Amino acid sequence: GESVGLHLPTLSVQEGDNSIINCAYSNSASDYFIWYKQESGKGPQFIIDIRSNMDKRQGQRVTVLLNKTVKHLSLQIAATQPGDSAVYFCAENSGGSNYKLTFGKGTLLTVNP
Amino acid sequence: NAGVMQNPRHLVRRRGQEARLRCSPMKGHSHVYWYRQLPEEGLKFMVYLQKENIIDESGMPKERFSAEFPKEGPSILRIQQVVRGDSAAYFCASHPAERFPGTDTQYFGPGTRLTVL
């Protein structure tokens, strides 16, 4: 079946280090990908998105890389801060007129001061 | 511009009761989605609605669950005769009608945490 999944369920980093969170997807028809951050007790918060016609997109301290050949997505967070501690989800949309998102299970990022 | 609003934030029901969850999308957004999240899991799509129309309900259980998005007022997710397995966080998301770069993003509300005793 089509799915989006994450390689690592947990990631612990030191404050100031760079973090990399990975995601694999299996639907080759997916044309839009989003990373969300979810803090405890809150709804998912949009971080960055990328379309399938791009390989890389940068935001403020975050970069998303898309490798369509191996169906792999990654989120890089530069100079990780304690406030970055949260669960990170990748989500994909397979295009067409239905915008529903398929989410991965999530990676818990813990930033140690 | 207010974000997506959901209420109540927490809802406790006993088995067999009804649960009603409400969602007001962002201003100008006419597409609403409901997702369910079990502890330590990702969000699972339930239903996609536009004003007065259910577009896709493939993720919603066939019995006891229903959703609506009337012409006026919030979207409602209704769960009848709740069971313990319905305990979860329910999130609503919205996005604008048009699909062009920058508008595909779904914006999520804070969620309603349903606990069934």
Short mmCIF file of C-alpha atoms in Angstrom, two decimals:
data_model
loop_
_atom_site.label_atom_id
_atom_site.label_comp_id
_atom_site.label_asym_id
_atom_site.label_seq_id
_atom_site.Cartn_x
_atom_site.Cartn_y
_atom_site.Cartn_z
CA GLY A 1 0.00 0.00 0.00
CA GLU A 2 1.00 3.61 -0.30
CA SER A 3 2.59 5.02 2.79
CA VAL A 4 4.87 7.62 4.20
CA GLY A 5 7.25 6.55 6.94
CA LEU A 6 10.18 7.75 8.97
CA HIS A 7 13.51 6.00 9.50
CA LEU A 8 14.11 7.09 13.09
CA PRO A 9 11.49 7.42 15.76
CA THR A 10 13.71 9.50 18.07
CA LEU A 11 16.60 11.90 17.63
CA SER A 12 18.58 13.55 20.40
CA VAL A 13 20.98 16.40 19.63
CA GLN A 14 22.97 19.02 21.48
CA GLU A 15 21.93 22.63 21.32
CA GLY A 16 23.68 24.33 18.44
CA ASP A 17 24.17 21.17 16.42
CA ASN A 18 22.46 20.54 13.11
CA SER A 19 19.59 18.04 13.00
CA ILE A 20 18.55 15.83 10.12
CA ILE A 21 15.21 14.06 10.11
CA ASN A 22 14.50 11.56 7.34
CA CYS A 23 11.36 10.33 5.68
CA ALA A 24 10.62 7.70 3.03
CA TYR A 25 7.55 7.66 0.85
CA SER A 26 6.26 4.99 -1.48
CA ASN A 27 3.74 6.79 -3.67
CA SER A 28 5.56 7.81 -6.82
CA ALA A 29 2.57 9.98 -7.78
CA SER A 30 3.13 12.28 -4.80
CA ASP A 31 3.82 15.79 -5.98
CA TYR A 32 3.77 17.85 -2.81
CA PHE A 33 5.47 17.29 0.51
CA ILE A 34 5.23 19.12 3.80
CA TRP A 35 7.06 19.01 7.09
CA TYR A 36 5.07 19.72 10.22
CA LYS A 37 6.21 20.30 13.78
CA GLN A 38 3.96 19.22 16.60
CA GLU A 39 4.57 20.26 20.16
CA SER A 40 2.94 18.41 23.01
CA GLY A 41 -0.76 19.14 23.25
CA LYS A 42 -0.84 21.25 20.09
CA GLY A 43 -1.81 20.87 16.47
CA PRO A 44 0.73 20.36 13.67
CA GLN A 45 2.50 23.55 12.69
CA PHE A 46 3.66 24.08 9.10
CA ILE A 47 7.44 24.30 8.74
CA ILE A 48 8.30 24.03 5.07
CA ASP A 49 7.02 22.43 1.90
CA ILE A 50 8.44 21.31 -1.42
CA ARG A 51 7.02 20.29 -4.76
CA SER A 52 8.17 17.31 -6.77
CA ASN A 53 9.73 19.54 -9.44
CA MET A 54 12.28 20.76 -6.90
CA ASP A 55 15.19 19.03 -5.14
CA LYS A 56 15.82 21.52 -2.39
CA ARG A 57 14.11 24.35 -0.63
CA GLN A 58 15.39 26.55 2.15
CA GLY A 59 13.63 28.45 4.86
CA GLN A 60 14.78 30.13 7.98
CA ARG A 61 17.20 27.63 9.61
CA VAL A 62 15.44 24.77 7.82
CA THR A 63 16.12 23.02 4.54
CA VAL A 64 14.10 20.30 2.89
CA LEU A 65 15.73 17.94 0.42
CA LEU A 66 13.80 15.72 -1.94
CA ASN A 67 15.30 12.73 -3.72
CA LYS A 68 12.68 11.39 -6.07
CA THR A 69 14.91 8.59 -7.33
CA VAL A 70 14.88 6.85 -3.96
CA LYS A 71 11.67 8.47 -2.73
CA HIS A 72 13.35 10.11 0.21
CA LEU A 73 12.70 13.37 1.99
CA SER A 74 14.76 15.03 4.69
CA LEU A 75 14.46 18.02 6.97
CA GLN A 76 17.60 19.76 8.09
CA ILE A 77 17.50 22.14 11.04
CA ALA A 78 20.55 24.34 11.48
CA ALA A 79 21.79 25.40 14.91
CA THR A 80 19.11 23.42 16.71
CA GLN A 81 17.58 25.18 19.70
CA PRO A 82 15.68 23.84 22.72
CA GLY A 83 12.51 25.32 21.23
CA ASP A 84 12.90 22.94 18.30
CA SER A 85 12.12 20.00 20.56
CA ALA A 86 8.95 18.44 19.19
CA VAL A 87 7.65 15.62 17.03
CA TYR A 88 8.26 16.18 13.33
CA PHE A 89 6.02 14.67 10.68
CA CYS A 90 6.44 14.49 6.97
CA ALA A 91 3.27 14.44 4.92
CA GLU A 92 2.59 13.94 1.26
CA ASN A 93 -0.17 14.80 -1.13
CA SER A 94 -0.69 12.77 -4.23
CA GLY A 95 -2.11 15.61 -6.27
CA GLY A 96 -5.31 15.79 -8.19
CA SER A 97 -8.39 17.48 -6.81
CA ASN A 98 -8.20 15.86 -3.38
CA TYR A 99 -5.75 17.54 -1.10
CA LYS A 100 -5.77 15.02 1.69
CA LEU A 101 -2.44 14.42 3.34
CA THR A 102 -0.82 11.13 4.25
CA PHE A 103 1.35 11.44 7.34
CA GLY A 104 4.32 9.48 8.53
CA LYS A 105 4.51 8.23 12.10
CA GLY A 106 6.76 11.03 13.36
CA THR A 107 10.22 11.59 14.80
CA LEU A 108 10.67 12.92 18.30
CA LEU A 109 13.47 15.49 18.34
CA THR A 110 14.99 16.27 21.73
CA VAL A 111 17.46 19.12 22.03
CA ASN A 112 19.78 18.95 25.01
CA PRO A 113 21.03 22.29 26.39
CA ASN B 1 -6.22 36.65 10.49
CA ALA B 2 -7.34 34.14 13.07
CA GLY B 3 -6.14 30.61 12.62
CA VAL B 4 -8.20 27.46 12.53
CA MET B 5 -10.32 27.22 15.64
CA GLN B 6 -11.60 24.08 17.26
CA ASN B 7 -13.80 23.53 20.28
CA PRO B 8 -14.00 22.11 22.74
CA ARG B 9 -10.30 21.56 23.34
CA HIS B 10 -11.04 18.67 25.67
CA LEU B 11 -14.14 16.51 25.71
CA VAL B 12 -14.97 13.68 28.07
CA ARG B 13 -17.79 11.30 27.25
CA ARG B 14 -19.04 8.03 28.68
CA ARG B 15 -19.51 5.03 26.46
CA GLY B 16 -22.72 5.31 24.47
CA GLN B 17 -22.89 9.11 24.53
CA GLU B 18 -22.52 11.41 21.56
CA ALA B 19 -19.53 13.63 20.85
CA ARG B 20 -19.72 16.78 18.74
CA LEU B 21 -16.52 18.45 17.64
CA ARG B 22 -16.54 21.84 15.96
CA CYS B 23 -14.11 23.46 13.57
CA SER B 24 -14.02 26.97 12.15
CA PRO B 25 -11.57 27.25 9.24
CA MET B 26 -9.30 30.20 8.61
CA LYS B 27 -11.00 33.20 7.11
CA GLY B 28 -11.30 32.76 3.37
CA HIS B 29 -10.76 29.01 3.49
CA SER B 30 -13.56 26.87 2.14
CA HIS B 31 -11.94 23.44 2.37
CA VAL B 32 -11.95 21.53 5.65
CA TYR B 33 -10.30 18.27 6.60
CA TRP B 34 -10.64 16.15 9.69
CA TYR B 35 -7.83 13.93 10.92
CA ARG B 36 -7.55 11.59 13.89
CA GLN B 37 -4.39 11.03 15.88
CA LEU B 38 -3.86 8.18 18.27
CA PRO B 39 -1.10 8.47 20.93
CA GLU B 40 2.40 8.40 19.44
CA GLU B 41 1.09 8.04 15.91
CA GLY B 42 0.75 10.26 12.89
CA LEU B 43 -2.46 11.85 11.78
CA LYS B 44 -4.89 9.74 9.78
CA PHE B 45 -7.20 11.33 7.24
CA MET B 46 -10.90 10.96 7.96
CA VAL B 47 -12.95 13.26 5.75
CA TYR B 48 -12.66 16.19 3.34
CA LEU B 49 -15.48 18.69 3.04
CA GLN B 50 -16.31 21.83 1.16
CA LYS B 51 -19.26 24.02 1.98
CA GLU B 52 -22.37 21.81 1.98
CA ASN B 53 -20.49 18.96 0.29
CA ILE B 54 -18.63 15.89 1.44
CA ILE B 55 -15.86 15.38 -1.09
CA ASP B 56 -14.05 12.37 0.37
CA GLU B 57 -15.04 10.38 3.45
CA SER B 58 -12.92 7.33 2.69
CA GLY B 59 -11.07 7.59 6.01
CA MET B 60 -14.13 7.78 8.18
CA PRO B 61 -15.70 4.69 9.80
CA LYS B 62 -18.94 3.78 8.09
CA GLU B 63 -20.94 3.64 11.31
CA ARG B 64 -21.39 6.14 14.11
CA PHE B 65 -19.26 8.86 12.46
CA SER B 66 -20.59 11.71 10.38
CA ALA B 67 -19.37 15.12 9.29
CA GLU B 68 -20.90 18.24 7.85
CA PHE B 69 -19.84 21.70 6.77
CA PRO B 70 -22.97 23.82 6.41
CA LYS B 71 -23.28 26.98 4.41
CA GLU B 72 -23.22 28.96 7.63
CA GLY B 73 -21.35 27.99 10.77
CA PRO B 74 -18.53 25.63 11.65
CA SER B 75 -17.82 22.16 10.40
CA ILE B 76 -19.05 19.46 12.76
CA LEU B 77 -17.63 16.00 13.33
CA ARG B 78 -20.18 13.89 15.11
CA ILE B 79 -19.51 10.58 16.81
CA GLN B 80 -22.54 8.67 18.03
CA GLN B 81 -22.50 6.00 20.73
CA VAL B 82 -18.84 6.55 21.51
CA VAL B 83 -16.62 3.65 22.52
CA ARG B 84 -13.25 3.67 24.28
CA GLY B 85 -11.47 3.16 20.99
CA ASP B 86 -12.71 6.56 19.85
CA SER B 87 -10.43 8.23 22.40
CA ALA B 88 -7.97 10.27 20.37
CA ALA B 89 -7.06 13.77 19.30
CA TYR B 90 -9.14 15.05 16.41
CA PHE B 91 -7.64 17.76 14.26
CA CYS B 92 -9.24 19.98 11.71
CA ALA B 93 -7.30 21.61 8.89
CA SER B 94 -8.25 24.10 6.21
CA HIS B 95 -6.93 25.65 3.03
CA PRO B 96 -8.24 28.04 0.35
CA ALA B 97 -10.35 27.05 -2.60
CA GLU B 98 -7.82 27.81 -5.27
CA ARG B 99 -4.92 25.51 -5.95
CA PHE B 100 -1.79 27.38 -6.94
CA PRO B 101 1.68 27.54 -5.45
CA GLY B 102 1.55 28.60 -1.86
CA THR B 103 -2.00 27.58 -1.17
CA ASP B 104 -1.82 23.82 -0.95
CA THR B 105 -0.66 23.96 2.61
CA GLN B 106 -3.18 22.82 5.14
CA TYR B 107 -3.27 24.77 8.36
CA PHE B 108 -4.25 22.89 11.47
CA GLY B 109 -6.28 23.79 14.48
CA PRO B 110 -5.23 22.97 18.06
CA GLY B 111 -7.33 19.82 18.11
CA THR B 112 -9.99 18.34 20.35
CA ARG B 113 -8.88 15.64 22.73
CA LEU B 114 -11.68 13.17 23.21
CA THR B 115 -11.60 10.84 26.17
CA VAL B 116 -14.18 8.10 26.42
CA LEU B 117 -14.65 6.65 29.88
#
